Amino acid sequence: EVLSEQVTVKPLNSISISAPLISRLYGSLKIARIVDDGREVMAGDTVIIFDPSEIKRAIVQAEQQLEIAQAEYDKMKSTQLSEIEDLQSDLELARLSQEISRINFETATFEPEATKKEISLKLESAGIALNRAQEQMENKRIIHREDLLQKGLTIRQLTSRLSDANHSMNSLFVVSPANGIAIKEENWSTDQKWAVGDSPYSGSRLIELPDLAKMTAEVNINETDISKVMPGQRVEIRPDAYSDSVYAGKVESVANLAQNKDYKSRIKIFPVRISIEGHSKTLLPG
């Protein structure tokens, strides 16, 4: 007795090509171009291109912000250098004033006490002025260092953002990792294969590169017929698109437990796995 059922052909091994992982800052992915289903591709061929307009805007914005931040950083360094030069001049003047006051004090041995007292006070005042000038110099250096660190952090953040945007831009051009036949996956929201204009989530599987040398078939057998099927039985497979082609196979396994055909049905089915002998470019997954 011959039992005829519709099977789904699957590769034993395959490589999946997924949508790139990019930040939500660049909006949603949108397919601008995708390879035709069943087309033979070579490693390195571009198989998917996503719309780059959002990331292009992000790159232009990041470049402008980085240019402004770098200009502000350079201006800040120049201003700081001028301030330090002014403080160094003040410090040098304070040092000279103290030195003059010290010399006057040392040569005032024979001056009246009132004059000596005045010279001593001037020396003390000069010392205080010198200490204040030194403190101002150190404080200003600390402030300058913190300002430059903050501005430098902004530049690093913008540089990182620009680098990420450029990396994301490159990832919009998806290439095939190996030679093979491109089989497009289904878009769960349309029940159709992925197409131009679709917006997959990052990481969604879009294309499969099956290993056509090792193919299997899966078939669901009604519970009323499962007693007729057992491992080792020979199977003939005829593709819908090439009905004159016949492929030989063998039942590999029969499920021990029944499943509902679908969530609305009470009909029970048993999944059966079939190994397919040989391979051909006309026998594709699906």
Coordinates of N, CA, C and O in Angstrom, one line a residue, residues 120-255:
S120 N 60.2 95.5 57.8 CA 59.8 94.1 58.2 C 58.4 93.8 57.8 O 58.1 92.7 57.3
L121 N 57.5 94.8 58.0 CA 56.1 94.5 57.5 C 56.0 94.3 56.0 O 55.2 93.5 55.5
K122 N 56.8 95.1 55.3 CA 56.8 95.0 53.8 C 57.3 93.6 53.4 O 56.8 93.0 52.5
L123 N 58.3 93.1 54.1 CA 58.8 91.8 53.8 C 57.8 90.7 54.1 O 57.6 89.8 53.3
E124 N 57.1 90.9 55.2 CA 56.0 89.9 55.6 C 54.9 90.0 54.5 O 54.4 88.9 54.1
S125 N 54.5 91.2 54.1 CA 53.5 91.3 53.2 C 53.9 90.7 51.8 O 53.1 90.1 51.1
A126 N 55.2 90.9 51.5 CA 55.7 90.3 50.2 C 55.6 88.8 50.3 O 55.3 88.2 49.3
G127 N 55.9 88.3 51.4 CA 55.9 86.8 51.6 C 54.4 86.3 51.4 O 54.2 85.2 50.8
I128 N 53.5 87.0 52.0 CA 52.1 86.6 51.9 C 51.6 86.7 50.4 O 50.9 85.8 49.9
A129 N 52.0 87.8 49.7 CA 51.7 87.9 48.3 C 52.2 86.8 47.5 O 51.6 86.3 46.6
L130 N 53.5 86.4 47.8 CA 54.1 85.3 47.0 C 53.4 84.0 47.3 O 53.1 83.3 46.3
N131 N 53.0 83.7 48.5 CA 52.3 82.5 48.8 C 50.9 82.5 48.1 O 50.5 81.4 47.6
R132 N 50.3 83.7 48.1 CA 49.0 83.7 47.5 C 49.1 83.5 46.0 O 48.3 82.8 45.3
A133 N 50.1 84.1 45.4 CA 50.4 83.9 43.9 C 50.6 82.4 43.6 O 50.2 81.9 42.6
Q134 N 51.4 81.7 44.4 CA 51.7 80.3 44.2 C 50.4 79.5 44.4 O 50.2 78.6 43.6
E135 N 49.6 79.8 45.4 CA 48.3 79.1 45.6 C 47.4 79.3 44.4 O 46.7 78.4 43.9
Q136 N 47.3 80.5 43.9 CA 46.5 80.8 42.7 C 46.9 80.0 41.5 O 46.1 79.5 40.7
M137 N 48.2 79.9 41.4 CA 48.8 79.2 40.2 C 48.4 77.7 40.3 O 47.9 77.1 39.4
E138 N 48.5 77.1 41.5 CA 48.2 75.7 41.7 C 46.7 75.4 41.5 O 46.3 74.5 40.9
N139 N 45.9 76.3 42.1 CA 44.4 76.2 42.0 C 44.0 76.3 40.5 O 43.1 75.5 40.1
K140 N 44.6 77.2 39.8 CA 44.2 77.4 38.4 C 44.6 76.2 37.6 O 43.8 75.8 36.7
R141 N 45.8 75.6 37.9 CA 46.2 74.4 37.2 C 45.2 73.2 37.4 O 44.9 72.5 36.5
I142 N 44.7 73.1 38.7 CA 43.8 72.0 39.0 C 42.5 72.2 38.2 O 41.9 71.3 37.7
I143 N 42.0 73.5 38.2 CA 40.7 73.8 37.5 C 40.9 73.5 36.0 O 40.0 73.0 35.4
H144 N 42.0 74.0 35.5 CA 42.3 73.8 34.1 C 42.3 72.3 33.7 O 41.7 71.8 32.7
R145 N 43.0 71.5 34.6 CA 43.1 70.0 34.4 C 41.7 69.4 34.4 O 41.4 68.6 33.5
E146 N 40.8 69.8 35.3 CA 39.4 69.2 35.4 C 38.6 69.6 34.1 O 37.9 68.8 33.6
D147 N 38.8 70.9 33.7 CA 38.0 71.4 32.6 C 38.4 70.6 31.3 O 37.6 70.2 30.5
L148 N 39.7 70.4 31.2 CA 40.2 69.6 30.0 C 39.8 68.1 30.1 O 39.4 67.6 29.0
L149 N 39.7 67.6 31.3 CA 39.3 66.2 31.4 C 37.8 66.1 31.0 O 37.4 65.1 30.3
Q150 N 37.0 67.0 31.4 CA 35.6 67.0 31.0 C 35.4 67.2 29.5 O 34.6 66.4 28.9
K151 N 36.1 68.1 29.0 CA 36.0 68.3 27.5 C 36.6 67.1 26.8 O 36.0 66.7 25.7
G152 N 37.6 66.6 27.3 CA 38.2 65.4 26.7 C 37.2 64.2 26.7 O 37.2 63.4 25.8
L153 N 36.5 64.1 27.8 CA 35.5 63.0 28.0 C 34.4 63.2 26.9 O 34.0 62.2 26.3
T154 N 34.0 64.4 26.7 CA 32.9 64.7 25.7 C 33.4 64.3 24.3 O 32.7 63.7 23.5
I155 N 34.7 64.6 24.0 CA 35.3 64.2 22.7 C 35.4 62.7 22.5 O 35.0 62.2 21.5
R156 N 35.7 62.0 23.6 CA 35.8 60.5 23.5 C 34.4 59.9 23.3 O 34.3 59.0 22.6
Q157 N 33.4 60.5 24.0 CA 32.1 60.0 23.8 C 31.6 60.2 22.4 O 31.0 59.3 21.8
L158 N 31.9 61.4 21.8 CA 31.4 61.7 20.5 C 32.2 60.8 19.5 O 31.7 60.4 18.5
T159 N 33.5 60.6 19.8 CA 34.3 59.7 18.9 C 33.8 58.3 18.9 O 33.7 57.7 17.8
S160 N 33.4 57.8 20.1 CA 32.8 56.5 20.2 C 31.5 56.4 19.5 O 31.2 55.4 18.8
R161 N 30.7 57.5 19.6 CA 29.4 57.5 18.9 C 29.6 57.5 17.4 O 28.8 56.8 16.7
L162 N 30.5 58.2 16.9 CA 30.8 58.3 15.5 C 31.3 56.9 15.0 O 30.9 56.4 13.9
S163 N 32.2 56.3 15.8 CA 32.7 55.0 15.4 C 31.6 54.0 15.4 O 31.5 53.1 14.5
D164 N 30.7 54.0 16.4 CA 29.6 53.1 16.4 C 28.7 53.3 15.2 O 28.2 52.3 14.5
A165 N 28.4 54.6 14.8 CA 27.6 54.9 13.7 C 28.2 54.4 12.4 O 27.5 53.8 11.5
N166 N 29.5 54.5 12.2 CA 30.2 54.0 11.0 C 30.2 52.5 11.0 O 30.0 51.9 9.9
H167 N 30.4 51.9 12.1 CA 30.3 50.4 12.2 C 28.9 49.9 11.8 O 28.8 49.0 11.1
S168 N 27.9 50.6 12.4 CA 26.5 50.3 12.0 C 26.2 50.5 10.6 O 25.5 49.7 9.9
M169 N 26.8 51.5 10.0 CA 26.6 51.8 8.5 C 27.2 50.6 7.7 O 26.5 50.1 6.8
N170 N 28.3 50.2 8.1 CA 29.0 49.0 7.4 C 28.1 47.8 7.5 O 28.1 46.9 6.6
S171 N 27.5 47.6 8.7 CA 26.7 46.4 8.9 C 25.4 46.3 8.1 O 24.8 45.3 8.1
L172 N 25.0 47.5 7.6 CA 23.8 47.5 6.8 C 24.0 46.8 5.4 O 23.0 46.5 4.7
F173 N 25.2 46.5 5.1 CA 25.5 45.8 3.8 C 25.9 44.4 4.2 O 27.1 44.1 4.6
V174 N 25.0 43.5 4.1 CA 25.2 42.1 4.6 C 25.7 41.2 3.5 O 25.1 41.2 2.4
V175 N 26.8 40.5 3.7 CA 27.4 39.7 2.7 C 27.2 38.2 3.1 O 27.1 37.9 4.3
S176 N 27.3 37.4 2.1 CA 27.1 35.9 2.3 C 28.4 35.4 2.9 O 29.5 35.7 2.4
P177 N 28.4 34.6 4.0 CA 29.6 34.1 4.6 C 30.1 32.9 3.9 O 31.2 32.4 4.2
A178 N 29.4 32.3 2.9 CA 29.8 31.1 2.3 C 29.1 31.0 0.9 O 28.1 31.7 0.6
N179 N 29.6 30.1 0.1 CA 28.9 29.7 -1.2 C 27.6 29.0 -0.8 O 27.5 28.2 0.1
G180 N 26.6 29.1 -1.7 CA 25.3 28.4 -1.4 C 24.2 28.9 -2.2 O 24.3 29.8 -3.0
I181 N 23.0 28.3 -1.9 CA 21.7 28.8 -2.5 C 21.0 29.6 -1.4 O 20.8 29.1 -0.3
A182 N 20.6 30.8 -1.7 CA 20.0 31.7 -0.7 C 18.5 31.4 -0.7 O 17.8 31.5 -1.7
I183 N 18.1 30.9 0.5 CA 16.7 30.6 0.7 C 16.1 31.6 1.8 O 16.6 31.6 2.9
K184 N 15.2 32.5 1.3 CA 14.7 33.5 2.3 C 13.7 32.9 3.3 O 12.9 32.0 3.0
E185 N 13.9 33.4 4.5 CA 13.0 33.0 5.6 C 11.7 33.8 5.5 O 11.6 34.7 4.7
E186 N 10.7 33.3 6.3 CA 9.4 34.0 6.2 C 9.3 35.1 7.2 O 9.9 35.0 8.4
N187 N 8.7 36.2 6.8 CA 8.4 37.3 7.7 C 7.2 36.9 8.5 O 6.1 36.7 8.0
W188 N 7.4 36.8 9.9 CA 6.3 36.3 10.7 C 5.0 37.2 10.7 O 3.9 36.8 11.0
S189 N 5.2 38.5 10.4 CA 4.1 39.5 10.4 C 3.3 39.4 9.1 O 2.2 39.9 9.1
T190 N 3.9 38.9 8.0 CA 3.1 38.9 6.8 C 2.9 37.4 6.2 O 2.1 37.3 5.3
D191 N 3.6 36.5 6.9 CA 3.6 35.1 6.4 C 4.1 35.0 5.0 O 3.8 34.0 4.3
Q192 N 4.8 36.0 4.5 CA 5.5 35.9 3.2 C 7.0 36.0 3.4 O 7.5 36.4 4.5
K193 N 7.7 35.6 2.4 CA 9.2 35.7 2.6 C 9.6 37.1 2.6 O 9.0 38.0 2.1
W194 N 10.8 37.4 3.3 CA 11.2 38.7 3.5 C 11.4 39.4 2.2 O 11.9 38.9 1.2
A195 N 11.0 40.7 2.1 CA 11.0 41.5 0.9 C 11.4 42.9 1.1 O 11.5 43.4 2.3
V196 N 11.7 43.6 0.0 CA 12.0 45.1 0.1 C 10.9 45.8 0.8 O 9.7 45.6 0.5
G197 N 11.3 46.7 1.7 CA 10.3 47.4 2.5 C 10.0 46.9 3.9 O 9.4 47.6 4.7
D198 N 10.3 45.6 4.1 CA 10.0 44.9 5.4 C 11.0 45.5 6.4 O 12.1 45.9 6.1
S199 N 10.6 45.5 7.7 CA 11.4 46.0 8.8 C 11.6 44.9 9.8 O 10.8 44.8 10.8
P200 N 12.6 44.1 9.7 CA 12.9 43.1 10.7 C 13.6 43.6 11.9 O 14.2 44.7 11.9
Y201 N 13.4 42.9 13.0 CA 14.1 43.3 14.2 C 15.6 42.9 14.1 O 15.9 42.0 13.3
S202 N 16.5 43.6 14.8 CA 17.9 43.2 14.8 C 18.0 41.7 15.3 O 17.3 41.3 16.3
G203 N 18.8 40.9 14.6 CA 19.0 39.5 15.0 C 18.0 38.6 14.3 O 18.1 37.4 14.4
S204 N 17.0 39.1 13.6 CA 16.0 38.2 12.9 C 16.7 37.4 11.8 O 17.5 37.9 11.1
R205 N 16.3 36.1 11.7 CA 16.9 35.3 10.6 C 16.2 35.6 9.3 O 15.0 35.6 9.2
L206 N 17.0 36.0 8.3 CA 16.4 36.5 7.1 C 16.7 35.5 5.9 O 15.8 35.3 5.0
I207 N 17.9 34.9 5.9 CA 18.3 34.1 4.8 C 18.9 32.8 5.3 O 19.7 32.9 6.3
E208 N 18.7 31.7 4.7 CA 19.3 30.5 5.1 C 20.2 30.0 3.9 O 19.7 30.0 2.7
L209 N 21.4 29.5 4.2 CA 22.3 28.9 3.2 C 22.3 27.4 3.5 O 23.1 27.0 4.4
P210 N 21.5 26.6 2.9 CA 21.5 25.2 3.3 C 22.6 24.4 2.7 O 23.1 24.7 1.6
D211 N 23.0 23.4 3.4 CA 24.0 22.4 2.8 C 23.1 21.4 2.0 O 22.5 20.5 2.6
L212 N 23.1 21.6 0.7 CA 22.3 20.7 -0.1 C 22.8 19.3 -0.2 O 22.1 18.4 -0.8
A213 N 24.0 19.0 0.3 CA 24.5 17.7 0.2 C 23.8 16.7 1.2 O 23.8 15.5 1.0
K214 N 23.2 17.3 2.3 CA 22.6 16.5 3.3 C 21.2 17.1 3.6 O 21.1 18.1 4.4
M215 N 20.2 16.5 3.0 CA 18.8 17.0 3.2 C 18.0 16.0 3.9 O 18.2 14.8 3.7
T216 N 17.0 16.5 4.6 CA 16.0 15.6 5.3 C 14.6 16.1 4.9 O 14.5 17.3 4.4
A217 N 13.6 15.3 5.2 CA 12.3 15.7 5.0 C 11.5 15.4 6.2 O 11.7 14.4 6.9
E218 N 10.5 16.3 6.6 CA 9.7 16.1 7.7 C 8.2 16.0 7.2 O 7.8 16.8 6.4
V219 N 7.5 15.0 7.8 CA 6.1 14.8 7.4 C 5.3 14.5 8.6 O 5.8 13.8 9.5
N220 N 4.1 15.0 8.6 CA 3.2 14.7 9.7 C 2.2 13.6 9.2 O 1.4 13.9 8.3
I221 N 2.2 12.5 9.9 CA 1.3 11.4 9.5 C 0.1 11.3 10.5 O 0.2 11.3 11.7
N222 N -1.1 11.2 9.8 CA -2.3 11.1 10.6 C -2.3 9.8 11.5 O -1.7 8.8 11.1
E223 N -2.9 9.9 12.7 CA -2.9 8.8 13.6 C -3.5 7.6 13.1 O -3.1 6.4 13.5
T224 N -4.4 7.7 12.1 CA -5.0 6.5 11.5 C -4.1 5.8 10.5 O -4.3 4.6 10.2
D225 N -3.0 6.5 10.1 CA -2.1 5.9 9.1 C -0.7 5.6 9.8 O 0.2 4.9 9.1
I226 N -0.4 6.0 11.0 CA 0.9 5.9 11.5 C 1.3 4.4 11.7 O 2.5 4.1 11.6
S227 N 0.4 3.5 11.8 CA 0.8 2.1 12.0 C 1.4 1.6 10.7 O 2.1 0.5 10.7
K228 N 1.2 2.3 9.6 CA 1.8 1.8 8.3 C 3.2 2.3 8.1 O 3.9 1.9 7.1
V229 N 3.7 3.2 9.0 CA 5.0 3.8 8.8 C 5.9 3.3 9.9 O 5.6 3.3 11.1
M230 N 7.2 2.9 9.5 CA 8.2 2.5 10.4 C 9.6 2.8 9.9 O 9.8 2.9 8.7
P231 N 10.5 2.9 10.9 CA 11.9 3.3 10.4 C 12.5 2.2 9.5 O 12.2 1.0 9.6
G232 N 13.2 2.7 8.5 CA 13.8 1.9 7.5 C 13.0 1.8 6.2 O 13.6 1.3 5.2
Q233 N 11.8 2.2 6.2 CA 11.0 2.1 5.0 C 11.5 3.0 3.9 O 12.0 4.1 4.2
R234 N 11.4 2.6 2.6 CA 11.8 3.4 1.5 C 10.8 4.5 1.2 O 9.6 4.3 1.4
V235 N 11.3 5.6 0.7 CA 10.4 6.8 0.5 C 10.8 7.4 -0.9 O 12.0 7.4 -1.2
E236 N 9.8 7.8 -1.7 CA 10.1 8.5 -2.9 C 9.6 9.9 -2.7 O 8.5 10.1 -2.2
I237 N 10.4 10.9 -3.1 CA 10.1 12.3 -2.9 C 10.0 13.0 -4.3 O 11.0 12.9 -5.1
R238 N 8.9 13.7 -4.6 CA 8.8 14.4 -5.9 C 8.6 15.9 -5.6 O 7.5 16.2 -5.0
P239 N 9.5 16.7 -5.9 CA 9.3 18.2 -5.7 C 8.1 18.7 -6.5 O 7.9 18.3 -7.6
D240 N 7.3 19.7 -5.9 CA 6.2 20.2 -6.6 C 6.6 20.9 -7.9 O 5.9 20.8 -8.9
A241 N 7.8 21.6 -7.9 CA 8.2 22.4 -9.0 C 8.8 21.5 -10.1 O 9.0 21.9 -11.3
Y242 N 9.3 20.3 -9.7 CA 9.9 19.4 -10.7 C 9.3 18.0 -10.5 O 9.9 17.1 -10.0
S243 N 8.1 17.8 -10.9 CA 7.3 16.6 -10.6 C 7.9 15.4 -11.3 O 7.6 14.2 -11.0
D244 N 8.7 15.6 -12.4 CA 9.3 14.5 -13.1 C 10.6 14.0 -12.4 O 11.1 13.0 -12.8
S245 N 11.0 14.7 -11.4 CA 12.2 14.3 -10.6 C 11.8 13.5 -9.4 O 10.8 13.8 -8.7
V246 N 12.5 12.4 -9.2 CA 12.3 11.6 -8.0 C 13.5 11.4 -7.2 O 14.6 11.1 -7.7
Y247 N 13.4 11.6 -5.9 CA 14.5 11.4 -5.0 C 14.2 10.3 -4.0 O 13.1 10.2 -3.5
A248 N 15.2 9.5 -3.8 CA 15.0 8.4 -2.8 C 15.3 8.8 -1.4 O 16.2 9.6 -1.2
G249 N 14.6 8.2 -0.5 CA 14.8 8.5 0.9 C 14.5 7.3 1.8 O 14.1 6.2 1.3
K250 N 14.6 7.5 3.1 CA 14.4 6.4 4.0 C 13.9 7.0 5.3 O 14.3 8.0 5.8
V251 N 12.9 6.3 5.9 CA 12.3 6.8 7.2 C 13.4 6.6 8.3 O 13.9 5.5 8.5
E252 N 13.8 7.7 8.9 CA 14.8 7.7 9.9 C 14.2 7.5 11.3 O 14.7 6.7 12.1
S253 N 13.1 8.2 11.6 CA 12.5 8.1 12.9 C 11.0 8.4 12.9 O 10.5 9.2 12.0
V254 N 10.3 7.8 13.8 CA 8.8 8.1 13.9 C 8.6 8.5 15.4 O 9.1 7.8 16.3
A255 N 7.9 9.6 15.6 CA 7.7 10.1 16.9 C 6.9 9.1 17.7 O 6.0 8.5 17.2

